[in-house]
Short mmCIF file of C-alpha atoms and ligand atoms in Angstrom, two decimals:
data_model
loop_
_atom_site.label_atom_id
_atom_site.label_comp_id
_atom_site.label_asym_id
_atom_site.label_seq_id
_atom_site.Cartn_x
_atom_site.Cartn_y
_atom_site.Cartn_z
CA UNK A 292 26.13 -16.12 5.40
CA UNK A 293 23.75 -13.38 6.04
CA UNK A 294 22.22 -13.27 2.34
CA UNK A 295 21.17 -9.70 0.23
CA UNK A 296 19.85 -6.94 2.82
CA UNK A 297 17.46 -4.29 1.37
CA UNK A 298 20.24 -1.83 1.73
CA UNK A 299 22.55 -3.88 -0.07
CA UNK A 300 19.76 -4.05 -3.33
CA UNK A 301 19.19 -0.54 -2.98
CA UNK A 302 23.19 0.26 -3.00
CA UNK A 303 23.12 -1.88 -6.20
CA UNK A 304 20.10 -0.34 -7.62
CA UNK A 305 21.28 3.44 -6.71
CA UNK A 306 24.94 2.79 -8.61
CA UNK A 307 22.92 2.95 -11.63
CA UNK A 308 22.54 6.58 -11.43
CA UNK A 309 26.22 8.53 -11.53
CA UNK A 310 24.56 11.46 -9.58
CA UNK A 311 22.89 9.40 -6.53
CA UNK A 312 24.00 10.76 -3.26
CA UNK A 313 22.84 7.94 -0.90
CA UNK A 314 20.16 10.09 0.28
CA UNK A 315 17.54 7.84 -0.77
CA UNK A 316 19.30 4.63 0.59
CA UNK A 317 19.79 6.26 3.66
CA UNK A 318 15.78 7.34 3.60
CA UNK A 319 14.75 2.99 2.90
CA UNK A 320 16.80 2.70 5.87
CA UNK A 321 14.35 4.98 7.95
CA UNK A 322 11.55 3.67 6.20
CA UNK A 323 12.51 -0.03 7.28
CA UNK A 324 13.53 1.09 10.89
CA UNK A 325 9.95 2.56 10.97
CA UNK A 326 8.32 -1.03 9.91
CA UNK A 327 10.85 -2.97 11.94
CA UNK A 328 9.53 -1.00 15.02
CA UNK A 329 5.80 -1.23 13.99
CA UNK A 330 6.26 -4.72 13.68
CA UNK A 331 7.36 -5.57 17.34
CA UNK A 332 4.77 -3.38 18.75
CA UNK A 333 2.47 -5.36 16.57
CA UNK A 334 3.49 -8.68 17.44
CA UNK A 335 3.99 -8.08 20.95
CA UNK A 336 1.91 -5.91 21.77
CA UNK A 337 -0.64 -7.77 24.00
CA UNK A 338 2.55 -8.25 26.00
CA UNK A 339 3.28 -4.63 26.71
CA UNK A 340 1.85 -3.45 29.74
CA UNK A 341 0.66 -0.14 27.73
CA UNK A 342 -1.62 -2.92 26.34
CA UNK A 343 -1.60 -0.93 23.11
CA UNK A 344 -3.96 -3.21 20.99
CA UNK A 345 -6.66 -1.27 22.10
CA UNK A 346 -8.31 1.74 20.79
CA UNK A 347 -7.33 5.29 21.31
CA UNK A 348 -10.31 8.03 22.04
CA UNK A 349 -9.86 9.48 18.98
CA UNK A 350 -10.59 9.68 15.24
CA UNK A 351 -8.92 9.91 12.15
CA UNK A 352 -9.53 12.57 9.00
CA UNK A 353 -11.23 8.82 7.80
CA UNK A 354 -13.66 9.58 10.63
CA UNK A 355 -12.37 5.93 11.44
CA UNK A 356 -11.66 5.35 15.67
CA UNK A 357 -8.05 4.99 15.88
CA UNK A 358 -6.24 2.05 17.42
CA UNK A 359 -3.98 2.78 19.80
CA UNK A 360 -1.17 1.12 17.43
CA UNK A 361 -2.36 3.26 14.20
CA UNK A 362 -1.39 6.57 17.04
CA UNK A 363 1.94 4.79 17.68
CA UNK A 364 2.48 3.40 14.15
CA UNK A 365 2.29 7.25 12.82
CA UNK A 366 4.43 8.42 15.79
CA UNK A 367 7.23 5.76 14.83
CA UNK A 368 7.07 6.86 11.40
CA UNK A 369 7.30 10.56 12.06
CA UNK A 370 10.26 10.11 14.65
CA UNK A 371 12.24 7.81 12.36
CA UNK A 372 12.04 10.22 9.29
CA UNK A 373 11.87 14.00 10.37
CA UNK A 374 15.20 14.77 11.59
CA UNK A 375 17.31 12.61 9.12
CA UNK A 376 17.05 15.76 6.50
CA UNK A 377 16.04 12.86 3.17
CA UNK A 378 12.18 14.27 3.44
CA UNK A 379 10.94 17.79 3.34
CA UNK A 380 7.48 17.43 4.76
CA UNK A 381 5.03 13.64 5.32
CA UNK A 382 1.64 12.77 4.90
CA UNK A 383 -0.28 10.50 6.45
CA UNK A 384 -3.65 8.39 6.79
CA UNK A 385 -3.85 9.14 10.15
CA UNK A 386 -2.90 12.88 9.82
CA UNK A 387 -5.62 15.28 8.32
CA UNK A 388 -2.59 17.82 6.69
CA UNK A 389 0.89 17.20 5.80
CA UNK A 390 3.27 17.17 8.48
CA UNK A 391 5.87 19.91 8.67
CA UNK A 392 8.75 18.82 9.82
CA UNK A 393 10.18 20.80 13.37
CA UNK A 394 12.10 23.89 12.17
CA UNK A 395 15.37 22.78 13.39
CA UNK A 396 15.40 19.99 11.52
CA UNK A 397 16.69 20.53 7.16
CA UNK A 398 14.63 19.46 4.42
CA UNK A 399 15.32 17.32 2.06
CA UNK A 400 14.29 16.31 -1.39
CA UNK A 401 11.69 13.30 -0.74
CA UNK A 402 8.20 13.68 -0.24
CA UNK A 403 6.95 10.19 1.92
CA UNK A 404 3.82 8.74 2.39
CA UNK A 405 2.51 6.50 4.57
CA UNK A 406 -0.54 4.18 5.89
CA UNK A 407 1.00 3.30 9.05
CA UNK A 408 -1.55 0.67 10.29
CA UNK A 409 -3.44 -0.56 6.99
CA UNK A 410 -6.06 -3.29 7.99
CA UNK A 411 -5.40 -2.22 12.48
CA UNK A 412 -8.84 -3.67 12.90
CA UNK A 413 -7.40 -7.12 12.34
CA UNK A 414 -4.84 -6.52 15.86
CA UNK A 415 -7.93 -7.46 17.33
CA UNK A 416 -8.29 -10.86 15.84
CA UNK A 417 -4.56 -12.02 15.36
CA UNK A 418 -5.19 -11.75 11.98
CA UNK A 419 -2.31 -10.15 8.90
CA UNK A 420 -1.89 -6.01 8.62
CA UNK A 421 0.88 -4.03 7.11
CA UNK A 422 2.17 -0.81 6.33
CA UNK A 423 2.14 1.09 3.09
CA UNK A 424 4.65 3.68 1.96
CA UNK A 425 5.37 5.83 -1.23
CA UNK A 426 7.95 8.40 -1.75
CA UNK A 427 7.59 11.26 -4.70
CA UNK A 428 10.11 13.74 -5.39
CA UNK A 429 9.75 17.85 -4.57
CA UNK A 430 8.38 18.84 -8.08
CA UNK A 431 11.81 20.43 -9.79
CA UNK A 432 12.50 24.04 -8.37
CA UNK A 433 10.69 23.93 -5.32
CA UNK A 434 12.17 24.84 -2.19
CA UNK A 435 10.97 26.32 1.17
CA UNK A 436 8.31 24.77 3.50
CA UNK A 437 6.46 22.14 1.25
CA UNK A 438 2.54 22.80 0.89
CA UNK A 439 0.27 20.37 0.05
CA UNK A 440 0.18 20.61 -3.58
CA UNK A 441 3.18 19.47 -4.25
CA UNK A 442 2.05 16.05 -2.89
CA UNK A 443 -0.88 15.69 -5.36
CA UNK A 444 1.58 14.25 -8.18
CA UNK A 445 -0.17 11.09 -10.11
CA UNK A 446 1.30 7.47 -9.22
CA UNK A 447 3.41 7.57 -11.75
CA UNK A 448 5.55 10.05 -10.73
CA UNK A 449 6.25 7.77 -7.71
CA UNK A 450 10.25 6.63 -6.71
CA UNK A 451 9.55 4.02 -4.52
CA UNK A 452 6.55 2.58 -3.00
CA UNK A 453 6.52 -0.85 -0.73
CA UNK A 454 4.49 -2.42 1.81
CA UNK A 455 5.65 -4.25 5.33
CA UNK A 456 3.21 -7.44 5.84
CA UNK A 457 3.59 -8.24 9.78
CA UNK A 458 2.21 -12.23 9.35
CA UNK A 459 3.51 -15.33 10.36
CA UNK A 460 6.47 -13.79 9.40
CA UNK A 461 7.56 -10.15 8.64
CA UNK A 462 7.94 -9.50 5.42
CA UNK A 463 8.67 -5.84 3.13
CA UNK A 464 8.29 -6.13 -0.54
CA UNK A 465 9.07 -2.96 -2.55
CA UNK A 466 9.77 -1.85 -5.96
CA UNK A 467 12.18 1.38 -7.45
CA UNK A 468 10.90 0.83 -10.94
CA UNK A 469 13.32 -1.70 -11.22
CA UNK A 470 10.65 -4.79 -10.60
CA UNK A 471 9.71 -6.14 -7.29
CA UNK A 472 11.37 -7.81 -4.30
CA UNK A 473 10.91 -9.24 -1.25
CA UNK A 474 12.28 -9.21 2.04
CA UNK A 475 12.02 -11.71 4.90
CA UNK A 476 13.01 -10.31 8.80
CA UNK A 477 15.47 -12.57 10.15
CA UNK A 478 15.09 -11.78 13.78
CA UNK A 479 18.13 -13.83 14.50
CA UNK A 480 19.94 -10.53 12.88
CA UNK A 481 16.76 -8.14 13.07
CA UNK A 482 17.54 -7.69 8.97
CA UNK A 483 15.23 -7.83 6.37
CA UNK A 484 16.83 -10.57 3.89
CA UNK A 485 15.88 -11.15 -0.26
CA UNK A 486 13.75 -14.03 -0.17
CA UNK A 487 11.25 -13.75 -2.78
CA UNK A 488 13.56 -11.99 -5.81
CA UNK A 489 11.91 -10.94 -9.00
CA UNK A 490 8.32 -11.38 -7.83
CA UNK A 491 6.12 -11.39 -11.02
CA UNK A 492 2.10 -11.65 -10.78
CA UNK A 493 0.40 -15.13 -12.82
CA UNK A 494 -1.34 -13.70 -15.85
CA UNK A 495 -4.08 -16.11 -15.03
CA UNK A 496 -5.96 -16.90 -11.77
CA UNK A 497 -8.90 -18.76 -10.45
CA UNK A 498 -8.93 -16.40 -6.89
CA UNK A 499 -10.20 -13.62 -6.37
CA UNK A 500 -11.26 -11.25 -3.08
CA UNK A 501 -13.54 -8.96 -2.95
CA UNK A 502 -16.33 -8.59 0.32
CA UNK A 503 -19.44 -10.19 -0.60
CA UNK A 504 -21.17 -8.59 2.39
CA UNK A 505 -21.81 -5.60 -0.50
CA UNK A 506 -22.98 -7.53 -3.36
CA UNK A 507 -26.19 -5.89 -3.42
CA UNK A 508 -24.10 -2.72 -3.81
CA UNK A 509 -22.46 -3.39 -6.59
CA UNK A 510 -22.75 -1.66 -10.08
CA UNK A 511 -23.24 -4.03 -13.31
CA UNK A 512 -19.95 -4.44 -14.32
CA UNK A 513 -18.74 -5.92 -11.15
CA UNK A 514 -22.37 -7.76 -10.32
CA UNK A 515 -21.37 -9.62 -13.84
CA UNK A 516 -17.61 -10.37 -12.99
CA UNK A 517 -18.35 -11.95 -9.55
CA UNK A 518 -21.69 -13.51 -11.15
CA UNK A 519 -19.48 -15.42 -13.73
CA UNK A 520 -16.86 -16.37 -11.50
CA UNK A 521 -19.75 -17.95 -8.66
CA UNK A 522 -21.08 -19.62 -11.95
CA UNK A 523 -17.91 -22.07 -12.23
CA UNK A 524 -17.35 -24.51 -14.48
CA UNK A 525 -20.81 -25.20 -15.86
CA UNK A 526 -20.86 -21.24 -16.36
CA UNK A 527 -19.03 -18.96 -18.91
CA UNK A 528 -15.91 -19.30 -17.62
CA UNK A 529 -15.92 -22.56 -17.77
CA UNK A 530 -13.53 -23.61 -14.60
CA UNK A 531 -13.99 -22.68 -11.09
CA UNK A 532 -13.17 -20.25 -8.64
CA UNK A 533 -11.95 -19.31 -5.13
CA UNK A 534 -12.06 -16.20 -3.09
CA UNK A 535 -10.27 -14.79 -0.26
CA UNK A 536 -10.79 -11.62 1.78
CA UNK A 537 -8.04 -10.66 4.48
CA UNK A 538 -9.92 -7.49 5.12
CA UNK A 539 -6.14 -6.23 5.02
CA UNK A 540 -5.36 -4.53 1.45
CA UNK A 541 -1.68 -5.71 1.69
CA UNK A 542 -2.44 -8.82 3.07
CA UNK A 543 -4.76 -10.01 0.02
CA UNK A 544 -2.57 -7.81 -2.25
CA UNK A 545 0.44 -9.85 -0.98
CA UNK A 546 -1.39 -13.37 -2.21
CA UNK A 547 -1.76 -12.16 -5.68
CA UNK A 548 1.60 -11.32 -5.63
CA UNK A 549 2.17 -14.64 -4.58
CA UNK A 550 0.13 -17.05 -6.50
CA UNK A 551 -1.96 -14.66 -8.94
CA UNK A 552 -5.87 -13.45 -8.05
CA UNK A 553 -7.70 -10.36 -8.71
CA UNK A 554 -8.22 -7.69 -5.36
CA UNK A 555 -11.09 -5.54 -5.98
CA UNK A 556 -12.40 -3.08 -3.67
CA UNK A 557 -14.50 -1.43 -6.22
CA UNK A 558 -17.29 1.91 -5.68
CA UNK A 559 -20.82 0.87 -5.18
CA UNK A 560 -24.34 2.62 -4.96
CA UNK A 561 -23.37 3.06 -1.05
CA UNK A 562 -20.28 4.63 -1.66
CA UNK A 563 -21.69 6.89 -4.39
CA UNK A 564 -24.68 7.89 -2.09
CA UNK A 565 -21.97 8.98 0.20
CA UNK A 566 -20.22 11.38 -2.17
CA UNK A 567 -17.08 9.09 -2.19
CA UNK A 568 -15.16 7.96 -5.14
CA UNK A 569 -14.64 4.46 -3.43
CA UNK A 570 -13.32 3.18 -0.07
CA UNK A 571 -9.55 3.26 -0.51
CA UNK A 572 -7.32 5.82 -0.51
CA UNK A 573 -5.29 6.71 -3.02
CA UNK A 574 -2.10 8.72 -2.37
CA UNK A 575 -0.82 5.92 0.07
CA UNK A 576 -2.85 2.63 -0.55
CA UNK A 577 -3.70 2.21 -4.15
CA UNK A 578 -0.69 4.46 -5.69
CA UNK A 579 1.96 2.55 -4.03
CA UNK A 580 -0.10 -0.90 -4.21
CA UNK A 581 -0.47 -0.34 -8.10
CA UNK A 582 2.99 0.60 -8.66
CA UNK A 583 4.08 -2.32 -7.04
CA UNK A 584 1.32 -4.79 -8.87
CA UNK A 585 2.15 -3.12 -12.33
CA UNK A 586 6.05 -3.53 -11.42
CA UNK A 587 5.09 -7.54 -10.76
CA UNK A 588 3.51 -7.44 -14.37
CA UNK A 589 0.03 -7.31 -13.59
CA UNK A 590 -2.96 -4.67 -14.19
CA UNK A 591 -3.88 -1.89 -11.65
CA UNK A 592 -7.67 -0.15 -12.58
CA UNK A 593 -9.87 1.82 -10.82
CA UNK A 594 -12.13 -0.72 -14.06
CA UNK A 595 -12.19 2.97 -16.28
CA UNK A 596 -8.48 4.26 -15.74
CA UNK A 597 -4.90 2.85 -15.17
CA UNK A 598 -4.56 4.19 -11.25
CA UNK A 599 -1.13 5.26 -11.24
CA UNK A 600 -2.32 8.24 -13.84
CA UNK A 601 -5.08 9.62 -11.60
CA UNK A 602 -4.57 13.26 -11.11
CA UNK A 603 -4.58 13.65 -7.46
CA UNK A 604 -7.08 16.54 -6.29
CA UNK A 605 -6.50 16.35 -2.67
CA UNK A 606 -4.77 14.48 -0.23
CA UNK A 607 -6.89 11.72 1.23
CA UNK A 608 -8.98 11.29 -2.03
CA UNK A 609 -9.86 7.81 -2.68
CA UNK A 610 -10.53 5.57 -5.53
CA UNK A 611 -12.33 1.83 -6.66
CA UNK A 612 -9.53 -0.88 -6.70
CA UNK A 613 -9.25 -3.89 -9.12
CA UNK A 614 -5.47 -5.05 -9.39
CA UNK A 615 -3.86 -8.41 -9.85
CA UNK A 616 -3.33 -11.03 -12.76
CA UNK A 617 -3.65 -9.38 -15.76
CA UNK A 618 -6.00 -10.86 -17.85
CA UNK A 619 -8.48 -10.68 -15.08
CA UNK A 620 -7.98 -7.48 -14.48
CA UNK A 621 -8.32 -6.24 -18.05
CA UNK A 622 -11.84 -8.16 -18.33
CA UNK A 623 -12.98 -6.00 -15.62
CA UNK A 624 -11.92 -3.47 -17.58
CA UNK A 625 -13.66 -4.71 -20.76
CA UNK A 626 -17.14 -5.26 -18.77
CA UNK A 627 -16.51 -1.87 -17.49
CA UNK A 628 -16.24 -0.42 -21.71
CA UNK A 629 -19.15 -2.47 -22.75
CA UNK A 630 -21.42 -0.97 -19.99
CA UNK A 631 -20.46 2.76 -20.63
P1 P6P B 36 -13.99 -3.91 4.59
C1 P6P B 36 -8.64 -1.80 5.88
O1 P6P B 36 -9.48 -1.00 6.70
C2 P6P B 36 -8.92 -1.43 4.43
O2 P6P B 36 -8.64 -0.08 4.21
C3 P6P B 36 -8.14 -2.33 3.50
O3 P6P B 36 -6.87 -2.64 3.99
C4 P6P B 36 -9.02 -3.54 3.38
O4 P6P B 36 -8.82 -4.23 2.16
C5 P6P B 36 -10.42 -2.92 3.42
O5 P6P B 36 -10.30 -1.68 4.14
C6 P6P B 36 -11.39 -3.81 4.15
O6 P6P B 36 -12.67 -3.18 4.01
O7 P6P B 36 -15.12 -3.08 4.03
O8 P6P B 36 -13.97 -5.32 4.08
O9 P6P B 36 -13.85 -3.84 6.10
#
């Protein structure tokens, strides 16, 4: 007994609609081909003789040095999903402009996004990464070669968004806007399997993960948040706390899903002095993670607005992150009033 594939839950999820054509079944497929391959260079990569856990000479539009996986994670990506005709153009973390697909290939009517590598710096260390993806629609009436623009849609307008988690084990968790699943690879059958249905985020927590290496960065609102959680029990929240940091988005993102906590990756005076609206980026890291969070029931803030209705201006803009249980989140959000 094999147990529910991801394509079988999308079928199920796609007969809701009388007019679905399969096309964007048939473009999860890709997606999960994509993460399937990621994974196994990521787990056995050391192995390989193109030793590919090292780094590449180059940079990304971050300004970030490139692993050698984030080069192959993007090329696995763009080879799974440019010929299949399901997308009409890509964009990428590790690509400064949207990818056109090769001429001879048609276009379809998806729009995908991707971090291919999110957290690569832990391939050093053994430690948990992943990959993020989010697929929009072509705004209605467009047609011809895609341009930019019509990528810089809020997170709402998102179809799907999901993450693959390559851990102890691999895992893909992703939402329609029909709540959140996830999906364990049985490598016996190299399928991803329903193993965590339904996933819903604890109202409540005691965790929460944030790097304290900036905490004389901070702006008040956070500084006060953290403050009262390090207080514990003889402070005003009156119990104590944990924290976690994976230093991988989807890795710590995955925990909350998992047991409840607050992820914050929020802007501070270092960031600011910079020019940049936080660290993370929000077309294919906080969109996608927020949909997915707010599809599990919890909160997804930037601590002033609800992220998924952040009107994109361009393509690798980035944001502050607070996400998780919900009534953590929205005191966050409440610190965040009382100090404008
Ligand atoms: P720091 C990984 O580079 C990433 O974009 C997120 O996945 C992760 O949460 C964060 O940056 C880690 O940032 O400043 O702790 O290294």
């Amino acid at each position: 007994m094999i147990g529910t594939t991801i394509t079988e839950l999308i079928i199920e999820e796609q007969r809701r609609f009388a007019s679905a054509t399969g096309d964007f079944t048939s473009l999860i497929n890709d997606v999960v081909i994509a993460c399937k391959a990621i994974g196994s260079a990521v787990r056995y990569g050391k192995l390989s003789d193109a030793d590919v856990l090292g780094s590449a000479d180059t940079e990304n539009v971050q300004g970030e040095t490139q692993k050698k996986l984030d080069v192959i994670s993007n090329e696995l990506f763009l080879r799974r999903n440019e010929f299949t005709g399901h997308v009409a153009a890509m964009a990428s973390e590790e690509m400064d402009s949207i990818y056109h697909l090769p001429h001879q290939y048609p276009r379809g009517k998806y729009l995908l996004l991707f971090d291919p590598l999110d957290g690569s710096t832990n391939t050093d260390v053994n430690g948990a990464l992943g990959t993020i993806f989010s697929i929009l629609r072509r705004p209605e009436g467009a047609t011809g070669e895609p341009d930019e623009a019509e990528f810089l849609q809020s997170g709402v307008n998102q179809v799907c968004a999901g993450y693959a988690l390559y851990g102890p084990s691999t895992m893909m968790v992703l939402t329609t806007g029909f709540g959140v699943n996830g999906f364990t690879l049985d490598p016996r059958i190299g399928e991803f399997v329903l193993s965590h249905p339904r996933i819903t985020v604890p109202q409540d927590t005691s965790e929460f993960a944030i790097n304290a290496a900036y905490t004389r960065l901070w702006e008040a609102p956070i500084k006060r948040y953290i403050d009262e959680c390090l207080a514990g029990k003889e402070g005003p929240r009156g119990r104590d706390f944990n924290m976690r940091w994976a230093g991988a988005m989807i890795a710590d993102v995955h925990r909350v899903l998992s047991r409840g906590g607050i992820f914050l990756y929020p802007i501070d005076s270092k960031l600011r002095a910079k020019g940049s609206a936080g660290k993370l980026r929000l077309m294919y890291e906080a969109n996608p993670m927020s949909f997915i969070v707010e599809q599990a029931g919890g909160v997804a803030s930037t601590g002033l607005q609800r992220i998924l209705e952040i009107p994109p201006e361009s393509l690798h803009q980035r944001c502050p992150v607070v996400m998780g249980s919900s009534n953590e989140v929205e005191r966050v959000v409440a610190y965040h009033r009382e100090a404008a």
